[in-house]
Coordinates of C-alpha atoms in Angstrom, one line a residue:
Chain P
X5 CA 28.9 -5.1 -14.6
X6 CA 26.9 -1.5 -14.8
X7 CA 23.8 -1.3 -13.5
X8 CA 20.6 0.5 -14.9
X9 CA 21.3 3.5 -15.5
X10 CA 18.9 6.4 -15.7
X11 CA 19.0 9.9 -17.2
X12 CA 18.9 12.7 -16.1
X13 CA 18.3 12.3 -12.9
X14 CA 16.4 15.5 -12.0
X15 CA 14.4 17.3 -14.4
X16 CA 12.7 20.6 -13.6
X17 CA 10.2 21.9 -16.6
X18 CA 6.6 24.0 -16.5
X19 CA 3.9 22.5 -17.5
X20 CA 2.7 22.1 -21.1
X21 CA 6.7 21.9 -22.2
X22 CA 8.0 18.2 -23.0
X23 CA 10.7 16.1 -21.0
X24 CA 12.3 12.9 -22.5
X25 CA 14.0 10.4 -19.9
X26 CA 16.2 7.4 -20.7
X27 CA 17.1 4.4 -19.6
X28 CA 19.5 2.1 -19.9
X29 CA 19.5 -1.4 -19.2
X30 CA 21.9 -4.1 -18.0
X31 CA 23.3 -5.3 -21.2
X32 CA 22.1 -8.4 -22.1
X33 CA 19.0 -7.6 -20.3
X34 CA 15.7 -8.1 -22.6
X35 CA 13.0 -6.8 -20.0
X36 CA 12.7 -3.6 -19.2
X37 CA 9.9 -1.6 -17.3
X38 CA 9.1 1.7 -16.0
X39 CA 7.4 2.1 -13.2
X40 CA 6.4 5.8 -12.0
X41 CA 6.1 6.6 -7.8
X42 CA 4.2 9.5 -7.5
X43 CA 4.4 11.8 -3.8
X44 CA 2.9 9.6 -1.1
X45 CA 2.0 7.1 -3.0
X46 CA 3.2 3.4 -4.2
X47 CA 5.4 2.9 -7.1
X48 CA 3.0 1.9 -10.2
X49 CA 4.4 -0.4 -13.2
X50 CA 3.9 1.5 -16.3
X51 CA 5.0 -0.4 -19.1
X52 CA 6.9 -3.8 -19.9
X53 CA 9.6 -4.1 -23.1
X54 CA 10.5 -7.6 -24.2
X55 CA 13.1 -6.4 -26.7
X56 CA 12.0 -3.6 -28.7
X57 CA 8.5 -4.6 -28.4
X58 CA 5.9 -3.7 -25.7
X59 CA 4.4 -6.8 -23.9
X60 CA 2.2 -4.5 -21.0
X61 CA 1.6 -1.2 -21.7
X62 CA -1.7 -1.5 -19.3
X63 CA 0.0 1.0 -16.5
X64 CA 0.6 4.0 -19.0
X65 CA -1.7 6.8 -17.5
X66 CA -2.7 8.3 -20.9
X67 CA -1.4 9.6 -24.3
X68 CA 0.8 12.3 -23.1
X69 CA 3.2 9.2 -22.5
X70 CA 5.3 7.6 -25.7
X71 CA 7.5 4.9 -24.6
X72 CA 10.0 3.6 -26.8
X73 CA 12.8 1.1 -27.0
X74 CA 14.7 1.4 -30.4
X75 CA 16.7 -1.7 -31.4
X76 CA 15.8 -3.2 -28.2
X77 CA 18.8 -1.8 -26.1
X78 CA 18.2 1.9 -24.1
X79 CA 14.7 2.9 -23.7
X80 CA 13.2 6.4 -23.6
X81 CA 9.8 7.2 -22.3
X82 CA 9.0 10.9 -23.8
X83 CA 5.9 13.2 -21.7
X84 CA 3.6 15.6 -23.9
X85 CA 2.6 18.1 -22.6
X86 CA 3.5 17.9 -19.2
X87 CA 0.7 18.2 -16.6
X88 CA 1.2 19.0 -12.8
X89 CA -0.3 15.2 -11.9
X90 CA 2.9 14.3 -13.7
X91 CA 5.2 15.0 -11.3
X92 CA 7.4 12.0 -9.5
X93 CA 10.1 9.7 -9.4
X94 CA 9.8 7.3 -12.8
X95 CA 11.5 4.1 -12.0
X96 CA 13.4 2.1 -14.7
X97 CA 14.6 -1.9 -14.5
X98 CA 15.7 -4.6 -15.9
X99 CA 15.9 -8.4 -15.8
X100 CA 17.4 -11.2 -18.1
X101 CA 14.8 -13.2 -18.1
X102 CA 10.8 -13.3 -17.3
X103 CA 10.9 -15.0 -13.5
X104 CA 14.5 -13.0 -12.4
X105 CA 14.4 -10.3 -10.2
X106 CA 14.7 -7.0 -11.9
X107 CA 17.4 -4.4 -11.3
X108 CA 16.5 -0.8 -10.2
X109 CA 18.0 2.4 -11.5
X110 CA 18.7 5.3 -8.9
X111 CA 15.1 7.1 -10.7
X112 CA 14.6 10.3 -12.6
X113 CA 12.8 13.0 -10.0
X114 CA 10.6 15.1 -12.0
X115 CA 9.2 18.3 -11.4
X116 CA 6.6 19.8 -13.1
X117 CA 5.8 23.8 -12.5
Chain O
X22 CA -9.1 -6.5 -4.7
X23 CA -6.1 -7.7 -5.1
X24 CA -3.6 -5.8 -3.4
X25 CA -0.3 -5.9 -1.1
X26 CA -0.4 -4.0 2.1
X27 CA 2.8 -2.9 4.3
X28 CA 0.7 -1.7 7.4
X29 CA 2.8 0.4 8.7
X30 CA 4.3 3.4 7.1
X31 CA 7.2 4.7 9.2
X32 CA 9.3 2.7 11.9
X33 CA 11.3 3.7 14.6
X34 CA 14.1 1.5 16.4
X35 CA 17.2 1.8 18.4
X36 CA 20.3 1.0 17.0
X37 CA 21.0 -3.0 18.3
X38 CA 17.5 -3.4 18.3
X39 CA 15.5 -6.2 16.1
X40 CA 13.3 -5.2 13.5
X41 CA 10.2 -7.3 12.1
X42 CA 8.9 -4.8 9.1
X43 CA 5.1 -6.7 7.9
X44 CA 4.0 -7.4 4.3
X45 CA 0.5 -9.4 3.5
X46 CA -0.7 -9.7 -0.1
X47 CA -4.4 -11.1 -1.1
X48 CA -3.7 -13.0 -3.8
X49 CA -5.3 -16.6 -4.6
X50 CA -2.3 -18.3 -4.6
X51 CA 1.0 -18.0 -3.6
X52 CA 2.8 -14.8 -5.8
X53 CA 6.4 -14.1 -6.1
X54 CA 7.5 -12.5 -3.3
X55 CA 10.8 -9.8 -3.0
X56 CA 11.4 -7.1 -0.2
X57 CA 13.3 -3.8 -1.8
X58 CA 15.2 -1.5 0.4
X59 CA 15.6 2.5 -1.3
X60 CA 18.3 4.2 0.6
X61 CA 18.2 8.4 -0.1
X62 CA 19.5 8.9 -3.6
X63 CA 19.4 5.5 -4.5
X64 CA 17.8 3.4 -6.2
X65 CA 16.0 0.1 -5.5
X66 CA 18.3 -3.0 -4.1
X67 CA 16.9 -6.1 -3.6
X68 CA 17.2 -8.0 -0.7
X69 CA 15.7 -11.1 -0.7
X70 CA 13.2 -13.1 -2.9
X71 CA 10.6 -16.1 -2.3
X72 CA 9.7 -18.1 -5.3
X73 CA 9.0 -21.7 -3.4
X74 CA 10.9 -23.6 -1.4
X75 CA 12.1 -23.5 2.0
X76 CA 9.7 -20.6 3.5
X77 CA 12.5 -19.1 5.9
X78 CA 15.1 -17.1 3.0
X79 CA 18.3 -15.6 3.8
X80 CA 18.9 -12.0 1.9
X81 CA 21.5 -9.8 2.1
X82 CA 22.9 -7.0 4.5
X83 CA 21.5 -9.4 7.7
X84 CA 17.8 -9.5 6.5
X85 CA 15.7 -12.5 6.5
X86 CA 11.8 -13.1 5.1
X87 CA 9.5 -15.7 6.5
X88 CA 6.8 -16.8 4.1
X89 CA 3.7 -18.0 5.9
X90 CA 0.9 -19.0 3.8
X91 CA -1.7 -19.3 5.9
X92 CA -1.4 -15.5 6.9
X93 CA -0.5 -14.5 3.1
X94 CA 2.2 -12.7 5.0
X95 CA 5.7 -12.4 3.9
X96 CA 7.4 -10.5 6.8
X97 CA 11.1 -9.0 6.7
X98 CA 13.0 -9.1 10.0
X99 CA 16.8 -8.4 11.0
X100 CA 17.9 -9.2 14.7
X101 CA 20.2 -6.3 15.3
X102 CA 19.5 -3.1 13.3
X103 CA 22.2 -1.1 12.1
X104 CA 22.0 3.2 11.5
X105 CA 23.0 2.9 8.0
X106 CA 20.0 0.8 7.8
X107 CA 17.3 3.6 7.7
X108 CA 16.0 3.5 4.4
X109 CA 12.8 2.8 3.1
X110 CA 11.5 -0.3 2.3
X111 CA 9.4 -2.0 0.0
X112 CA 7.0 -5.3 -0.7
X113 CA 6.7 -6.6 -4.1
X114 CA 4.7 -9.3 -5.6
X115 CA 4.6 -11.0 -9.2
X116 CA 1.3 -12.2 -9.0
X117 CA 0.5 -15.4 -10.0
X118 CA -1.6 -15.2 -13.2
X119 CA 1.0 -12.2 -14.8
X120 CA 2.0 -12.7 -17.8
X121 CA 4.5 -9.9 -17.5
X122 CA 5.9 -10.4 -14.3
X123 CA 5.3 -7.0 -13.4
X124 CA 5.5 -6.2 -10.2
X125 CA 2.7 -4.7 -7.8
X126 CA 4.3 -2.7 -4.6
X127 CA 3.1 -2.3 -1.3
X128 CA 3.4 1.8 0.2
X129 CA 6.8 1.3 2.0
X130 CA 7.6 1.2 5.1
X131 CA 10.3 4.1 6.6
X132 CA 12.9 2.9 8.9
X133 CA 14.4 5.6 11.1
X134 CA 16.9 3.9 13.3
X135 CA 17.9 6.0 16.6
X136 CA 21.5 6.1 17.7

């Protein structure tokens, strides 16, 4: 089966311009999170999807972030404006249910100028 | 606060030697327990996990956990440490009230193994 699959998976942009990354989940997978490791420090959950709809949002940094998860299958999670502080590696997973270990994607690294 | 704490940031062993990497959480009760390994360019693999049960698990690649929970310590070992195992590794914890089963990650811990 594929795993999580994360795109792209290296974005350089200068700040004030917007990025978009996606994520793809196991299929069949109805949680999915982001999680966001900025440099030196440890990774941070972000948001939690059941489906298309947000269960956790508490992890989102502010409202330069819009997560989305249309028809409760890939799942996008859009920056505007990008700031400096934004820069990292944003971690997506997935898991089939609630108490299963969730499955990693290889990360988008981004870098904000 | 709670919080999960992997003491020490960067490792160093031989190649053939044993490896004991530390995790402690301070949670009330017992969380769900996982060690993640990130080798370069990768992602996140998991390698073991602790819900309840037997407190010594098995994972994969050689790696073992022990669960002690009167040290709140969930500590990853390997008897015999491989090069391709330098990596970084990480703690994670569900804890036990989340609704979300989101996890909550210790720093990492990087493993540099000498030949």
């Amino acid at each position: 089966e594929a795993g999580v699959t994360q795109f792209p998976s290296h974005s350089v942009i200068e700040k004030g311009q917007t990025v978009t990354l996606r994520c793809d989940p196991i299929s069949g997978h109805d949680n999915l999170y982001w999680y966001r490791r900025v440099m030196g420090k440890e990774i941070k959950f972000l948001l939690h999807f059941v489906k298309e709809s947000k269960q956790d949002e508490s992890g989102m940094p502010n409202n330069r972030f819009l997560a989305e998860r249309t028809g409760g299958t890939y799942s996008t999670l859009k920056v505007q404006p990008a700031e400096l502080e934004d820069s990292g590696v944003y971690f997506c997973a997935s898991s089939q249910g609630l108490n299963q270990p969730q499955h990693f994607g290889d990360g988008t690294r981004l870098s904000i100028l | 606060a709670q919080s999960v704490t992997q003491p020490d940031i960067h490792i160093t062993v031989s190649e053939g030697a044993s490896l004991e990497l530390r995790c402690n959480y301070s949670y009330g009760a017992t969380p769900y327990l996982f060690w993640y390994v990130q080798s370069p360019g990768q992602g996140l693999q998991l390698l073991l996990k602790y819900f309840s049960g037997d407190t010594l698990v098995q994972g994969i690649k050689g790696f073992e956990a022990e669960f002690k929970r009167s040290q709140s310590s969930f500590n990853l070992r390997k008897p015999s440490v491989h090069w391709s195992d330098a990596a970084e590794y990480f703690c994670a914890v569900v804890p036990p009230t989340s609704g979300t089963y989101k996890y909550i990650f210790g720093t990492g811990t990087r493993l540099k193994v000498l030949a």
